[in-house]
Amino acid sequence: MKRYFIHTFGCQMNVNDSLRMSEALSKMSYVPTPEADNADLIILNTCSIREKAEDKMLSALGRYRAVKASRGAILGVGGCVAQQEKDKLLKKVPYLDFVFGPDNIAKLPEVIARVQDARERVVETAFVDSEEYVFPRADAETSRGKVSEFVTVMKGCDNVCSFCIVPHTRGREVSRNFPEVLNEVADLAGVGVREVTLIGQNVNSYQGGISFAQLLLRTAEVPGIERVRFTTSHPHDLSDELIEAFRVQPKIAPHFHLPVQCGSDRILKMMRRDYTVEQYMERLEKLRAARPGIAITTDIIVGFPGETEEEFEMTLQLTERVKYDNQFSFVYSPRPKTGAALREKDWGPIPHEVKVARLERLQKVQRRISGEYTQSQVGLDVEVLVEGPSRYDATKRFGRTPENRTVNFEGDAPAGSVVTVHVERATPNQLAGKQVAVLKAPTVAPLPVELPVPLHVPAEA
Ligand code: SAM
Ligand code: SF4
C-alpha cells in the first residue's frame, strides 16, 4: 500500500476537489497519511486568488522537496496555480513530477501511472468548457459519519470582475444536471449527512435544467436533509424567486453570503460588478423581509487601484449600515491578465501600508459588529446541528446554528442530532453554552468512534 498526502489551499471548491482526488487515489490502492514526511505521493491543491496564496504554495513545495529527496515521493501540483502556470510550473520547479488543472481530476490515476511507470513529467491542464464536462461524483460511503457535506452544482464563472483570476483558472460556467445533484444529495442523506452546501463560483446563475431556487427547494425535500446552504452568489443574480424560496422553505438555512466587495459605486464600476450600493441594499432588504433574522456575510476588497480615503470610508459606512454577521476582507492583490492589474498604473496603485491600515480599520469595525451580534444571543436558546466533539475541548460538543454561528457546548448528543443549547457566553465568532433539549436524533446509527470535526473553511478562504 502506498501513502498519499494532499495539502489543500483556498476555497470550498478546492476542499471538495481534494475529496474527489482522495477517492480516485483510494481506487488505486493508495491510503491517506496525515504526515507528508512518510508519503509516497504528495499533491498540492493550489489557489491563485491572491498572490499570498501562491507564495504559500511555493514555500510548501520547497518543504516537500526534502521528502522527495529522502524517499523518492512523487510530487504534483493541482488546482488554480497549476491551471494558470501549466507547463511553466514544471520549468520553474525542476523537481516537480506533474501538473494538473481542476478539470483533470478524473485523469489523476492515468497521470500518476505515467509518472511512475514511464518516468514522464506530465502536464494535464485542458479545460472542458462544455456540457460534455462530467462532474466527479462523490462516493457517499466516504461521507459516512459526517454531518455536513459540499455538493458541486456548477463550475467556472462567466463574470468578468476586473480583479478576479477565477475565469482564467476555472473556465466558463458549466452547470451540473439537477437529477445528478439530487441523486448525490440523496446518497449523502442515506449515510447520515444532514446538511448540504451547494457550491460553485456563482451558484445563482445555475442552469442545470431548473432554476437555482427550484434546486434549493428540491434539495430541501430530500428525506433526511435538515439544512441546505449554498455559496457563492453574485448580487446581480439574486432573483425574487430565490428570495421567495427563503420565505417558504425553512430548511434553507437563514444565512446568505453576498459578496459586495466595496461601498463605492465608482469602484464597483471599475471592478465590473454591475450593481450599485443602493441596488445591493434593495436586494438585501427584500431578503431580510422574506426571512427576518437572516445572517448576512460578505467579501470585501480594500485598496483597489484608485480607491480614495473617502471611498474606503464608504465601505466602512456600508459595513455599519448592513451590520454584517461577518466579513471576509482582503487587501487588493493584482493578478496576472486581469483587467484591474493591466490598468493599475493608470488608476493609481495603493501603497501596501495604506491597504493594510485600511484592512485593519475595517476588520476592527466588523469585529465590534460581530461581537454585538453574538452577545445578543447570550441568554437565548438556540438550535444546533451537532457535528461532533469540540476541537478545543474534547469533553464538549460542537455544532452550528442555522445562521452558521459556531457553538461549543456541554452535552452528550451524538453527531447528527439537532439540539437546543442555552447560550451562556460569546466571543465575536463563537457561542458557548449547555445542551437543554434534544429535538431530533441522527438519521442513521452514529459510528462507534466519532470522526474529528473537519476544520470549516471560511466562506471564502
Ligand atoms: N464568486 C464570488 C463572488 O462573486 O463574489 C467570489 C469568489 S472569490 C474566490 C472570493 C473572494 O476573493 C472575492 O469575493 C473577493 O473578495 C476576493 N478576491 C478575488 N480576487 C481578489 C484579488 N485580486 N485581490 C484580493 N481579493 C480578491
Ligand atoms: Fe471572480 Fe466571483 Fe467575479 Fe466570478 S463572480 S469573476 S468568481 S469575483
Tab-separated table of C-alpha atoms and ligand atoms in Angstrom:
chain	number	residue	atom	x	y	z
A	1	MET	CA	0.000	0.000	0.000
A	2	LYS	CA	1.334	3.403	-0.922
A	3	ARG	CA	0.542	6.523	1.076
A	4	TYR	CA	-0.645	9.906	-0.170
A	5	PHE	CA	-0.836	13.353	1.376
A	6	ILE	CA	-2.887	16.222	-0.090
A	7	HIS	CA	-2.200	19.813	1.016
A	8	THR	CA	-5.252	21.944	0.188
A	9	PHE	CA	-5.202	25.719	-0.176
A	10	GLY	CA	-8.128	28.064	-0.840
A	11	CYS	CA	-11.897	27.841	-1.048
A	12	GLN	CA	-14.548	25.122	-0.672
A	13	MET	CA	-14.243	24.297	-4.351
A	14	ASN	CA	-10.671	23.185	-3.668
A	15	VAL	CA	-11.613	21.320	-0.481
A	16	ASN	CA	-14.197	19.435	-2.495
A	17	ASP	CA	-11.777	18.798	-5.369
A	18	SER	CA	-9.312	17.322	-2.853
A	19	LEU	CA	-12.001	14.886	-1.685
A	20	ARG	CA	-12.541	13.770	-5.272
A	21	MET	CA	-8.767	13.297	-5.642
A	22	SER	CA	-8.730	11.153	-2.469
A	23	GLU	CA	-11.485	8.976	-3.910
A	24	ALA	CA	-9.557	8.499	-7.172
A	25	LEU	CA	-6.397	7.610	-5.236
A	26	SER	CA	-8.126	5.101	-2.963
A	27	LYS	CA	-9.242	3.227	-6.091
A	28	MET	CA	-5.524	2.952	-6.984
A	29	SER	CA	-4.800	1.336	-3.572
A	30	TYR	CA	-3.306	4.475	-2.119
A	31	VAL	CA	-4.116	5.170	1.556
A	32	PRO	CA	-4.115	8.624	3.166
A	33	THR	CA	-1.434	9.664	5.657
A	34	PRO	CA	-1.674	12.718	7.905
A	35	GLU	CA	2.131	13.254	7.645
A	36	ALA	CA	3.734	14.460	4.435
A	37	ASP	CA	7.041	13.041	5.746
A	38	ASN	CA	6.011	9.435	5.181
A	39	ALA	CA	4.039	9.917	1.954
A	40	ASP	CA	4.871	8.290	-1.372
A	41	LEU	CA	2.750	10.829	-3.238
A	42	ILE	CA	2.272	14.484	-2.294
A	43	ILE	CA	-0.267	16.700	-4.062
A	44	LEU	CA	-0.645	20.422	-3.506
A	45	ASN	CA	-4.128	21.568	-4.467
A	46	THR	CA	-3.463	25.244	-5.003
A	47	CYS	CA	-5.213	28.618	-5.007
A	48	SER	CA	-4.172	31.682	-7.002
A	49	ILE	CA	-6.867	34.135	-5.939
A	50	ARG	CA	-4.264	36.332	-4.199
A	51	GLU	CA	-0.500	36.484	-4.514
A	52	LYS	CA	-0.107	35.404	-0.887
A	53	ALA	CA	-1.837	32.088	-1.615
A	54	GLU	CA	0.628	31.443	-4.413
A	55	ASP	CA	3.608	32.318	-2.184
A	56	LYS	CA	2.354	29.897	0.477
A	57	MET	CA	2.199	27.062	-2.030
A	58	LEU	CA	5.731	27.787	-3.291
A	59	SER	CA	7.137	27.651	0.234
A	60	ALA	CA	5.236	24.381	0.912
A	61	LEU	CA	6.696	22.924	-2.283
A	62	GLY	CA	10.166	23.748	-1.004
A	63	ARG	CA	9.459	21.761	2.202
A	64	TYR	CA	8.155	18.735	0.285
A	65	ARG	CA	11.257	18.701	-1.901
A	66	ALA	CA	13.122	17.130	1.053
A	67	VAL	CA	10.539	14.291	1.246
A	68	LYS	CA	11.060	13.651	-2.414
A	69	ALA	CA	14.825	13.553	-1.933
A	70	SER	CA	14.689	11.275	1.128
A	71	ARG	CA	12.101	8.702	-0.005
A	72	GLY	CA	11.530	9.272	-3.690
A	73	ALA	CA	7.986	10.609	-3.226
A	74	ILE	CA	6.111	11.751	-6.324
A	75	LEU	CA	5.222	15.440	-6.212
A	76	GLY	CA	2.289	17.019	-8.079
A	77	VAL	CA	0.515	20.382	-8.204
A	78	GLY	CA	-3.199	20.693	-8.966
A	79	GLY	CA	-5.766	23.496	-8.673
A	80	CYS	CA	-5.707	27.092	-9.868
A	81	VAL	CA	-1.939	27.761	-9.876
A	82	ALA	CA	-1.489	24.609	-11.961
A	83	GLN	CA	-4.136	25.829	-14.404
A	84	GLN	CA	-2.596	29.296	-14.571
A	85	GLU	CA	1.046	28.237	-14.974
A	86	LYS	CA	0.652	24.942	-16.879
A	87	ASP	CA	3.995	23.646	-18.226
A	88	LYS	CA	5.757	26.791	-16.995
A	89	LEU	CA	5.467	25.356	-13.492
A	90	LEU	CA	7.487	22.267	-14.463
A	91	LYS	CA	10.204	24.572	-15.792
A	92	LYS	CA	10.089	26.776	-12.679
A	93	VAL	CA	10.171	23.813	-10.268
A	94	PRO	CA	12.584	21.229	-11.695
A	95	TYR	CA	11.805	18.601	-9.017
A	96	LEU	CA	8.052	18.641	-9.743
A	97	ASP	CA	6.638	15.480	-11.399
A	98	PHE	CA	3.223	16.562	-12.612
A	99	VAL	CA	0.811	19.463	-13.003
A	100	PHE	CA	-2.959	19.049	-13.490
A	101	GLY	CA	-5.854	21.507	-13.679
A	102	PRO	CA	-9.207	21.411	-11.814
A	103	ASP	CA	-10.920	19.881	-14.881
A	104	ASN	CA	-8.461	16.971	-14.979
A	105	ILE	CA	-9.047	15.307	-11.617
A	106	ALA	CA	-10.592	12.252	-13.281
A	107	LYS	CA	-7.295	11.766	-15.136
A	108	LEU	CA	-5.256	11.604	-11.929
A	109	PRO	CA	-4.757	7.777	-11.950
A	110	GLU	CA	-3.533	7.928	-15.550
A	111	VAL	CA	-1.212	10.843	-14.781
A	112	ILE	CA	0.293	9.081	-11.771
A	113	ALA	CA	0.765	5.861	-13.751
A	114	ARG	CA	2.641	7.801	-16.447
A	115	VAL	CA	4.914	9.365	-13.816
A	116	GLN	CA	5.509	6.035	-12.032
A	117	ASP	CA	5.870	3.709	-14.981
A	118	ALA	CA	7.224	5.840	-17.782
A	119	ARG	CA	9.101	8.330	-15.564
A	120	GLU	CA	7.471	11.120	-17.581
A	121	ARG	CA	6.895	14.644	-16.287
A	122	VAL	CA	3.222	15.265	-17.075
A	123	VAL	CA	1.064	18.352	-17.684
A	124	GLU	CA	-2.740	17.939	-17.963
A	125	THR	CA	-4.448	21.311	-17.952
A	126	ALA	CA	-7.030	21.208	-20.739
A	127	PHE	CA	-10.319	22.953	-19.937
A	128	VAL	CA	-13.537	21.062	-20.557
A	129	ASP	CA	-15.711	24.106	-21.104
A	130	SER	CA	-18.838	22.440	-22.366
A	131	GLU	CA	-21.828	20.379	-21.368
A	132	GLU	CA	-19.585	17.382	-22.015
A	133	TYR	CA	-17.859	18.016	-18.728
A	134	VAL	CA	-18.502	15.143	-16.326
A	135	PHE	CA	-18.665	16.292	-12.711
A	136	PRO	CA	-16.739	13.880	-10.491
A	137	ARG	CA	-19.339	12.010	-8.441
A	138	ALA	CA	-18.842	11.861	-4.671
A	139	ASP	CA	-18.631	8.395	-3.169
A	140	ALA	CA	-21.216	8.664	-0.386
A	141	GLU	CA	-19.558	5.908	1.684
A	142	THR	CA	-16.587	8.187	2.341
A	143	SER	CA	-19.046	10.615	3.974
A	144	ARG	CA	-20.415	8.097	6.497
A	145	GLY	CA	-20.084	9.645	9.958
A	146	LYS	CA	-20.085	13.196	8.600
A	147	VAL	CA	-22.924	15.603	9.278
A	148	SER	CA	-22.292	18.273	6.682
A	149	GLU	CA	-21.053	17.913	3.099
A	150	PHE	CA	-20.470	20.010	-0.008
A	151	VAL	CA	-22.133	19.152	-3.297
A	152	THR	CA	-20.845	20.727	-6.510
A	153	VAL	CA	-23.597	22.218	-8.681
A	154	MET	CA	-21.542	24.167	-11.189
A	155	LYS	CA	-18.029	25.034	-12.196
A	156	GLY	CA	-16.364	28.088	-13.704
A	157	CYS	CA	-17.568	31.673	-13.909
A	158	ASP	CA	-18.865	33.816	-16.789
A	159	ASN	CA	-18.478	37.124	-14.956
A	160	VAL	CA	-15.608	39.460	-15.643
A	161	CYS	CA	-14.873	41.130	-12.304
A	162	SER	CA	-11.758	43.117	-13.110
A	163	PHE	CA	-9.777	41.956	-10.048
A	164	CYS	CA	-10.502	38.245	-10.359
A	165	ILE	CA	-8.460	35.418	-11.809
A	166	VAL	CA	-11.159	32.731	-11.422
A	167	PRO	CA	-12.478	32.945	-15.017
A	168	HIS	CA	-8.879	32.325	-16.182
A	169	THR	CA	-8.293	29.348	-13.901
A	170	ARG	CA	-11.729	27.732	-13.779
A	171	GLY	CA	-13.059	28.497	-17.255
A	172	ARG	CA	-16.632	29.105	-18.405
A	173	GLU	CA	-19.692	28.222	-16.345
A	174	VAL	CA	-20.985	24.697	-16.682
A	175	SER	CA	-23.943	23.574	-14.541
A	176	ARG	CA	-24.462	20.040	-13.355
A	177	ASN	CA	-27.801	18.494	-14.299
A	178	PHE	CA	-30.247	18.703	-11.430
A	179	PRO	CA	-31.100	14.962	-11.212
A	180	GLU	CA	-27.393	14.248	-10.707
A	181	VAL	CA	-27.203	16.833	-7.926
A	182	LEU	CA	-30.315	15.461	-6.228
A	183	ASN	CA	-29.066	11.858	-6.501
A	184	GLU	CA	-25.815	12.826	-4.832
A	185	VAL	CA	-27.704	14.628	-2.050
A	186	ALA	CA	-29.949	11.556	-1.550
A	187	ASP	CA	-26.911	9.244	-1.366
A	188	LEU	CA	-25.304	11.518	1.224
A	189	ALA	CA	-28.535	11.655	3.247
A	190	GLY	CA	-28.583	7.839	3.085
A	191	VAL	CA	-25.303	7.636	5.037
A	192	GLY	CA	-26.473	10.159	7.655
A	193	VAL	CA	-25.459	13.554	6.227
A	194	ARG	CA	-27.981	16.163	7.460
A	195	GLU	CA	-26.679	19.364	5.922
A	196	VAL	CA	-25.521	20.015	2.372
A	197	THR	CA	-23.865	23.106	0.952
A	198	LEU	CA	-24.373	23.511	-2.789
A	199	ILE	CA	-21.185	25.016	-4.164
A	200	GLY	CA	-19.990	26.838	-7.258
A	201	GLN	CA	-18.328	30.200	-8.013
A	202	ASN	CA	-21.607	31.772	-8.994
A	203	VAL	CA	-24.435	29.445	-7.972
A	204	ASN	CA	-27.245	31.947	-8.601
A	205	SER	CA	-26.721	31.655	-12.333
A	206	TYR	CA	-27.152	27.859	-12.186
A	207	GLN	CA	-28.656	26.387	-15.357
A	208	GLY	CA	-28.824	22.647	-14.811
A	209	GLY	CA	-32.412	22.143	-16.022
A	210	ILE	CA	-34.244	24.023	-13.250
A	211	SER	CA	-33.571	27.389	-11.612
A	212	PHE	CA	-31.254	27.635	-8.622
A	213	ALA	CA	-34.221	28.495	-6.372
A	214	GLN	CA	-36.000	25.318	-7.522
A	215	LEU	CA	-32.819	23.316	-6.960
A	216	LEU	CA	-32.672	24.564	-3.361
A	217	LEU	CA	-36.330	23.713	-2.791
A	218	ARG	CA	-35.924	20.212	-4.264
A	219	THR	CA	-32.748	19.630	-2.212
A	220	ALA	CA	-34.580	20.636	0.974
A	221	GLU	CA	-37.207	17.952	0.248
A	222	VAL	CA	-34.673	15.086	0.160
A	223	PRO	CA	-35.588	12.858	3.151
A	224	GLY	CA	-33.057	13.196	5.989
A	225	ILE	CA	-31.792	16.605	4.897
A	226	GLU	CA	-32.253	19.119	7.669
A	227	ARG	CA	-30.447	22.174	6.325
A	228	VAL	CA	-29.464	23.419	2.878
A	229	ARG	CA	-26.759	26.031	2.358
A	230	PHE	CA	-25.006	27.400	-0.711
A	231	THR	CA	-22.072	29.509	-1.754
A	232	THR	CA	-21.126	31.750	-3.571
A	233	SER	CA	-23.589	34.191	-5.106
A	234	HIS	CA	-23.178	37.296	-7.205
A	235	PRO	CA	-25.602	40.058	-6.117
A	236	HIS	CA	-26.787	40.699	-9.685
A	237	ASP	CA	-28.232	37.175	-9.908
A	238	LEU	CA	-30.121	37.346	-6.600
A	239	SER	CA	-33.587	36.813	-8.051
A	240	ASP	CA	-37.018	37.352	-6.498
A	241	GLU	CA	-37.572	33.621	-6.949
A	242	LEU	CA	-34.570	32.873	-4.730
A	243	ILE	CA	-35.791	35.346	-2.108
A	244	GLU	CA	-39.200	33.652	-2.209
A	245	ALA	CA	-37.531	30.263	-1.623
A	246	PHE	CA	-36.133	31.651	1.643
A	247	ARG	CA	-39.636	32.733	2.664
A	248	VAL	CA	-41.348	29.395	2.024
A	249	GLN	CA	-38.745	26.768	2.926
A	250	PRO	CA	-37.350	26.915	6.484
A	251	LYS	CA	-34.787	24.198	5.701
A	252	ILE	CA	-32.943	26.694	3.518
A	253	ALA	CA	-30.645	27.915	6.274
A	254	PRO	CA	-31.035	31.600	7.211
A	255	HIS	CA	-27.572	32.664	6.080
A	256	PHE	CA	-26.656	34.436	2.865
A	257	HIS	CA	-23.064	35.064	1.792
A	258	LEU	CA	-23.452	38.001	-0.576
A	259	PRO	CA	-20.085	39.468	-1.595
A	260	VAL	CA	-20.387	43.243	-2.032
A	261	GLN	CA	-16.619	43.930	-2.496
A	262	CYS	CA	-16.800	47.666	-1.592
A	263	GLY	CA	-19.105	50.555	-0.707
A	264	SER	CA	-18.347	52.965	-3.542
A	265	ASP	CA	-20.311	52.958	-6.806
A	266	ARG	CA	-17.311	54.331	-8.726
A	267	ILE	CA	-15.062	51.494	-7.546
A	268	LEU	CA	-17.818	48.909	-8.104
A	269	LYS	CA	-17.983	50.080	-11.708
A	270	MET	CA	-14.199	49.772	-12.083
A	271	MET	CA	-14.492	46.298	-10.567
A	272	ARG	CA	-17.149	45.499	-13.219
A	273	ARG	CA	-19.573	44.287	-10.570
A	274	ASP	CA	-22.611	45.782	-12.365
A	275	TYR	CA	-24.678	46.793	-9.348
A	276	THR	CA	-24.741	49.919	-7.231
A	277	VAL	CA	-24.718	50.055	-3.463
A	278	GLU	CA	-28.409	51.035	-3.464
A	279	GLN	CA	-29.320	48.103	-5.748
A	280	TYR	CA	-27.409	45.790	-3.404
A	281	MET	CA	-29.265	47.247	-0.395
A	282	GLU	CA	-32.623	46.882	-2.113
A	283	ARG	CA	-31.973	43.136	-2.698
A	284	LEU	CA	-30.802	42.725	0.868
A	285	GLU	CA	-33.828	44.450	2.356
A	286	LYS	CA	-36.138	42.237	0.321
A	287	LEU	CA	-34.253	39.181	1.558
A	288	ARG	CA	-34.454	40.352	5.170
A	289	ALA	CA	-38.179	40.966	4.815
A	290	ALA	CA	-38.628	37.423	3.445
A	291	ARG	CA	-36.587	35.826	6.234
A	292	PRO	CA	-36.316	38.047	9.322
A	293	GLY	CA	-33.129	37.420	11.303
A	294	ILE	CA	-31.216	36.024	8.310
A	295	ALA	CA	-27.438	36.290	8.814
A	296	ILE	CA	-25.625	38.193	6.072
A	297	THR	CA	-21.912	37.778	5.398
A	298	THR	CA	-19.804	39.283	2.649
A	299	ASP	CA	-16.412	39.634	0.961
A	300	ILE	CA	-14.624	42.985	0.778
A	301	ILE	CA	-11.543	44.102	-1.100
A	302	VAL	CA	-9.736	47.186	0.231
A	303	GLY	CA	-7.103	49.183	-1.631
A	304	PHE	CA	-8.452	48.520	-5.116
A	305	PRO	CA	-6.463	50.713	-7.573
A	306	GLY	CA	-7.559	54.339	-7.302
A	307	GLU	CA	-9.568	53.845	-4.069
A	308	THR	CA	-9.573	57.174	-2.214
A	309	GLU	CA	-9.832	57.594	1.553
A	310	GLU	CA	-13.457	58.768	1.122
A	311	GLU	CA	-14.269	55.716	-0.989
A	312	PHE	CA	-12.759	53.419	1.611
A	313	GLU	CA	-14.892	55.170	4.240
A	314	MET	CA	-17.970	54.331	2.149
A	315	THR	CA	-17.076	50.664	2.719
A	316	LEU	CA	-16.936	51.345	6.467
A	317	GLN	CA	-20.338	53.069	6.267
A	318	LEU	CA	-21.825	50.175	4.314
A	319	THR	CA	-20.473	47.753	6.914
A	320	GLU	CA	-22.242	49.735	9.665
A	321	ARG	CA	-25.409	50.040	7.604
A	322	VAL	CA	-25.763	46.345	6.746
A	323	LYS	CA	-24.424	45.138	10.106
A	324	TYR	CA	-22.892	42.028	8.594
A	325	ASP	CA	-22.701	38.943	10.745
A	326	ASN	CA	-19.190	38.518	9.409
A	327	GLN	CA	-16.936	39.646	6.594
A	328	PHE	CA	-14.017	38.098	4.744
A	329	SER	CA	-11.873	41.076	3.870
A	330	PHE	CA	-8.729	41.181	1.784
A	331	VAL	CA	-6.216	43.698	0.503
A	332	TYR	CA	-6.328	44.007	-3.259
A	333	SER	CA	-3.774	41.758	-4.934
A	334	PRO	CA	-3.037	42.298	-8.642
A	335	ARG	CA	-3.459	39.053	-10.570
A	336	PRO	CA	-1.924	38.240	-13.943
A	337	LYS	CA	-4.009	39.090	-17.036
A	338	THR	CA	-6.901	40.633	-15.051
A	339	GLY	CA	-8.383	43.975	-16.183
A	340	ALA	CA	-7.550	45.793	-12.950
A	341	ALA	CA	-3.942	44.579	-12.908
A	342	LEU	CA	-3.479	45.757	-16.501
A	343	ARG	CA	-4.855	49.231	-15.620
A	344	GLU	CA	-3.422	49.516	-12.102
A	345	LYS	CA	-0.757	52.065	-13.116
A	346	ASP	CA	-3.346	54.379	-14.736
A	347	TRP	CA	-5.858	54.068	-11.922
A	348	GLY	CA	-3.221	54.568	-9.209
A	349	PRO	CA	-1.835	51.684	-7.169
A	350	ILE	CA	-2.474	51.982	-3.427
A	351	PRO	CA	0.680	51.621	-1.289
A	352	HIS	CA	0.805	48.340	0.636
A	353	GLU	CA	0.923	50.070	4.070
A	354	VAL	CA	-2.222	52.065	3.216
A	355	LYS	CA	-4.035	48.878	2.129
A	356	VAL	CA	-3.033	47.093	5.339
A	357	ALA	CA	-4.049	50.057	7.532
A	358	ARG	CA	-7.466	50.191	5.794
A	359	LEU	CA	-7.921	46.453	6.237
A	360	GLU	CA	-7.179	46.726	9.959
A	361	ARG	CA	-9.677	49.581	10.377
A	362	LEU	CA	-12.359	47.632	8.550
A	363	GLN	CA	-11.718	44.427	10.480
A	364	LYS	CA	-11.897	46.327	13.792
A	365	VAL	CA	-15.349	47.686	12.872
A	366	GLN	CA	-16.529	44.225	11.781
A	367	ARG	CA	-15.195	42.571	14.965
A	368	ARG	CA	-17.268	45.001	17.029
A	369	ILE	CA	-20.412	44.344	14.963
A	370	SER	CA	-19.890	40.549	15.049
A	371	GLY	CA	-19.364	40.798	18.826
A	372	GLU	CA	-22.619	42.754	19.251
A	373	TYR	CA	-24.429	40.018	17.318
A	374	THR	CA	-23.046	37.106	19.277
A	375	GLN	CA	-23.514	38.962	22.621
A	376	SER	CA	-27.180	39.444	21.712
A	377	GLN	CA	-27.519	35.657	21.721
A	378	VAL	CA	-26.360	35.248	25.351
A	379	GLY	CA	-29.276	34.068	27.493
A	380	LEU	CA	-31.198	32.698	24.486
A	381	ASP	CA	-31.886	29.099	23.487
A	382	VAL	CA	-30.535	28.348	20.003
A	383	GLU	CA	-30.970	25.356	17.702
A	384	VAL	CA	-27.742	23.488	16.966
A	385	LEU	CA	-26.950	20.716	14.485
A	386	VAL	CA	-24.327	18.648	16.315
A	387	GLU	CA	-21.199	17.840	14.285
A	388	GLY	CA	-19.094	16.026	16.916
A	389	PRO	CA	-16.574	16.742	19.663
A	390	SER	CA	-15.312	20.301	20.110
A	391	ARG	CA	-11.943	20.887	18.502
A	392	TYR	CA	-10.786	22.896	21.537
A	393	ASP	CA	-12.046	20.683	24.356
A	394	ALA	CA	-12.853	17.010	23.712
A	395	THR	CA	-15.253	16.941	26.698
A	396	LYS	CA	-17.527	19.424	24.897
A	397	ARG	CA	-19.674	19.158	21.772
A	398	PHE	CA	-19.514	21.284	18.632
A	399	GLY	CA	-22.194	22.364	16.189
A	400	ARG	CA	-23.632	25.278	14.293
A	401	THR	CA	-26.810	27.328	14.452
A	402	PRO	CA	-28.990	27.736	11.332
A	403	GLU	CA	-27.324	31.165	10.895
A	404	ASN	CA	-23.952	29.346	10.747
A	405	ARG	CA	-22.650	30.543	14.113
A	406	THR	CA	-20.356	28.007	15.722
A	407	VAL	CA	-21.273	26.704	19.182
A	408	ASN	CA	-19.203	24.738	21.720
A	409	PHE	CA	-21.382	23.316	24.459
A	410	GLU	CA	-21.713	20.896	27.358
A	411	GLY	CA	-23.877	17.998	26.266
A	412	ASP	CA	-23.985	14.414	25.103
A	413	ALA	CA	-25.987	14.358	21.851
A	414	PRO	CA	-24.284	12.339	19.103
A	415	ALA	CA	-23.218	13.855	15.784
A	416	GLY	CA	-26.218	14.312	13.506
A	417	SER	CA	-28.629	15.283	16.322
A	418	VAL	CA	-30.448	18.593	16.452
A	419	VAL	CA	-30.442	20.061	19.971
A	420	THR	CA	-31.347	23.231	21.824
A	421	VAL	CA	-28.415	24.948	23.520
A	422	HIS	CA	-28.787	27.641	26.175
A	423	VAL	CA	-26.132	30.274	25.308
A	424	GLU	CA	-24.086	31.364	28.327
A	425	ARG	CA	-21.086	33.155	26.764
A	426	ALA	CA	-19.995	34.619	23.437
A	427	THR	CA	-16.911	35.845	21.625
A	428	PRO	CA	-17.197	37.710	18.279
A	429	ASN	CA	-17.010	34.400	16.418
A	430	GLN	CA	-18.409	31.759	18.751
A	431	LEU	CA	-21.127	30.908	21.197
A	432	ALA	CA	-20.771	28.657	24.255
A	433	GLY	CA	-23.421	27.075	26.450
A	434	LYS	CA	-25.276	23.967	27.669
A	435	GLN	CA	-27.473	21.475	25.849
A	436	VAL	CA	-31.012	21.754	27.260
A	437	ALA	CA	-33.046	19.522	24.926
A	438	VAL	CA	-32.682	17.039	22.093
A	439	LEU	CA	-35.033	17.974	19.252
A	440	LYS	CA	-34.076	15.317	16.676
A	441	ALA	CA	-31.977	12.140	16.749
A	442	PRO	CA	-29.446	11.307	13.997
A	443	THR	CA	-30.989	9.661	10.920
A	444	VAL	CA	-28.533	6.710	10.952
A	445	ALA	CA	-26.768	4.997	13.863
A	446	PRO	CA	-23.667	7.003	14.881
A	447	LEU	CA	-20.215	5.458	14.227
A	448	PRO	CA	-18.690	3.661	17.260
A	449	VAL	CA	-15.917	6.296	17.260
A	450	GLU	CA	-16.859	9.758	16.030
A	451	LEU	CA	-14.864	11.373	13.266
A	452	PRO	CA	-12.989	14.543	14.215
A	453	VAL	CA	-14.962	17.629	13.242
A	454	PRO	CA	-13.496	18.934	9.986
A	455	LEU	CA	-11.942	22.351	10.035
A	456	HIS	CA	-14.547	24.601	8.452
A	457	VAL	CA	-13.046	26.586	5.651
A	458	PRO	CA	-14.446	30.096	5.935
A	459	ALA	CA	-16.874	31.074	3.184
A	460	GLU	CA	-14.046	32.325	1.013
A	461	ALA	CA	-10.632	31.481	2.395
B	1	SAM	N1	-17.627	34.244	-6.842
B	1	SAM	C1	-17.542	35.044	-5.705
B	1	SAM	C2	-18.157	36.433	-5.974
B	1	SAM	O1	-18.668	36.716	-6.967
B	1	SAM	O2	-18.051	37.290	-5.134
B	1	SAM	C3	-16.155	35.200	-5.172
B	1	SAM	C4	-15.150	34.194	-5.402
B	1	SAM	S1	-13.511	34.642	-4.970
B	1	SAM	C5	-12.869	33.031	-4.921
B	1	SAM	C6	-13.591	35.052	-3.256
B	1	SAM	C7	-13.241	36.453	-2.892
B	1	SAM	O3	-11.866	36.688	-3.071
B	1	SAM	C8	-13.908	37.518	-3.720
B	1	SAM	O4	-15.232	37.754	-3.330
B	1	SAM	C9	-13.023	38.723	-3.466
B	1	SAM	O5	-13.438	39.448	-2.327
B	1	SAM	C10	-11.675	38.077	-3.180
B	1	SAM	N2	-10.745	38.336	-4.279
B	1	SAM	C11	-10.844	37.915	-5.550
B	1	SAM	N3	-9.828	38.405	-6.287
B	1	SAM	C12	-9.070	39.150	-5.454
B	1	SAM	C13	-7.895	39.930	-5.631
B	1	SAM	N4	-7.321	40.049	-6.799
B	1	SAM	N5	-7.387	40.560	-4.541
B	1	SAM	C14	-7.987	40.462	-3.338
B	1	SAM	N6	-9.094	39.738	-3.119
B	1	SAM	C15	-9.648	39.099	-4.158
B	2	SF4	FE1	-14.456	36.108	-9.644
B	2	SF4	FE2	-16.763	35.816	-8.357
B	2	SF4	FE3	-16.447	37.791	-10.115
B	2	SF4	FE4	-16.610	35.260	-10.956
B	2	SF4	S1	-18.218	36.479	-9.926
B	2	SF4	S2	-15.169	36.794	-11.675
B	2	SF4	S3	-15.545	34.214	-9.302
B	2	SF4	S4	-15.380	37.507	-8.135
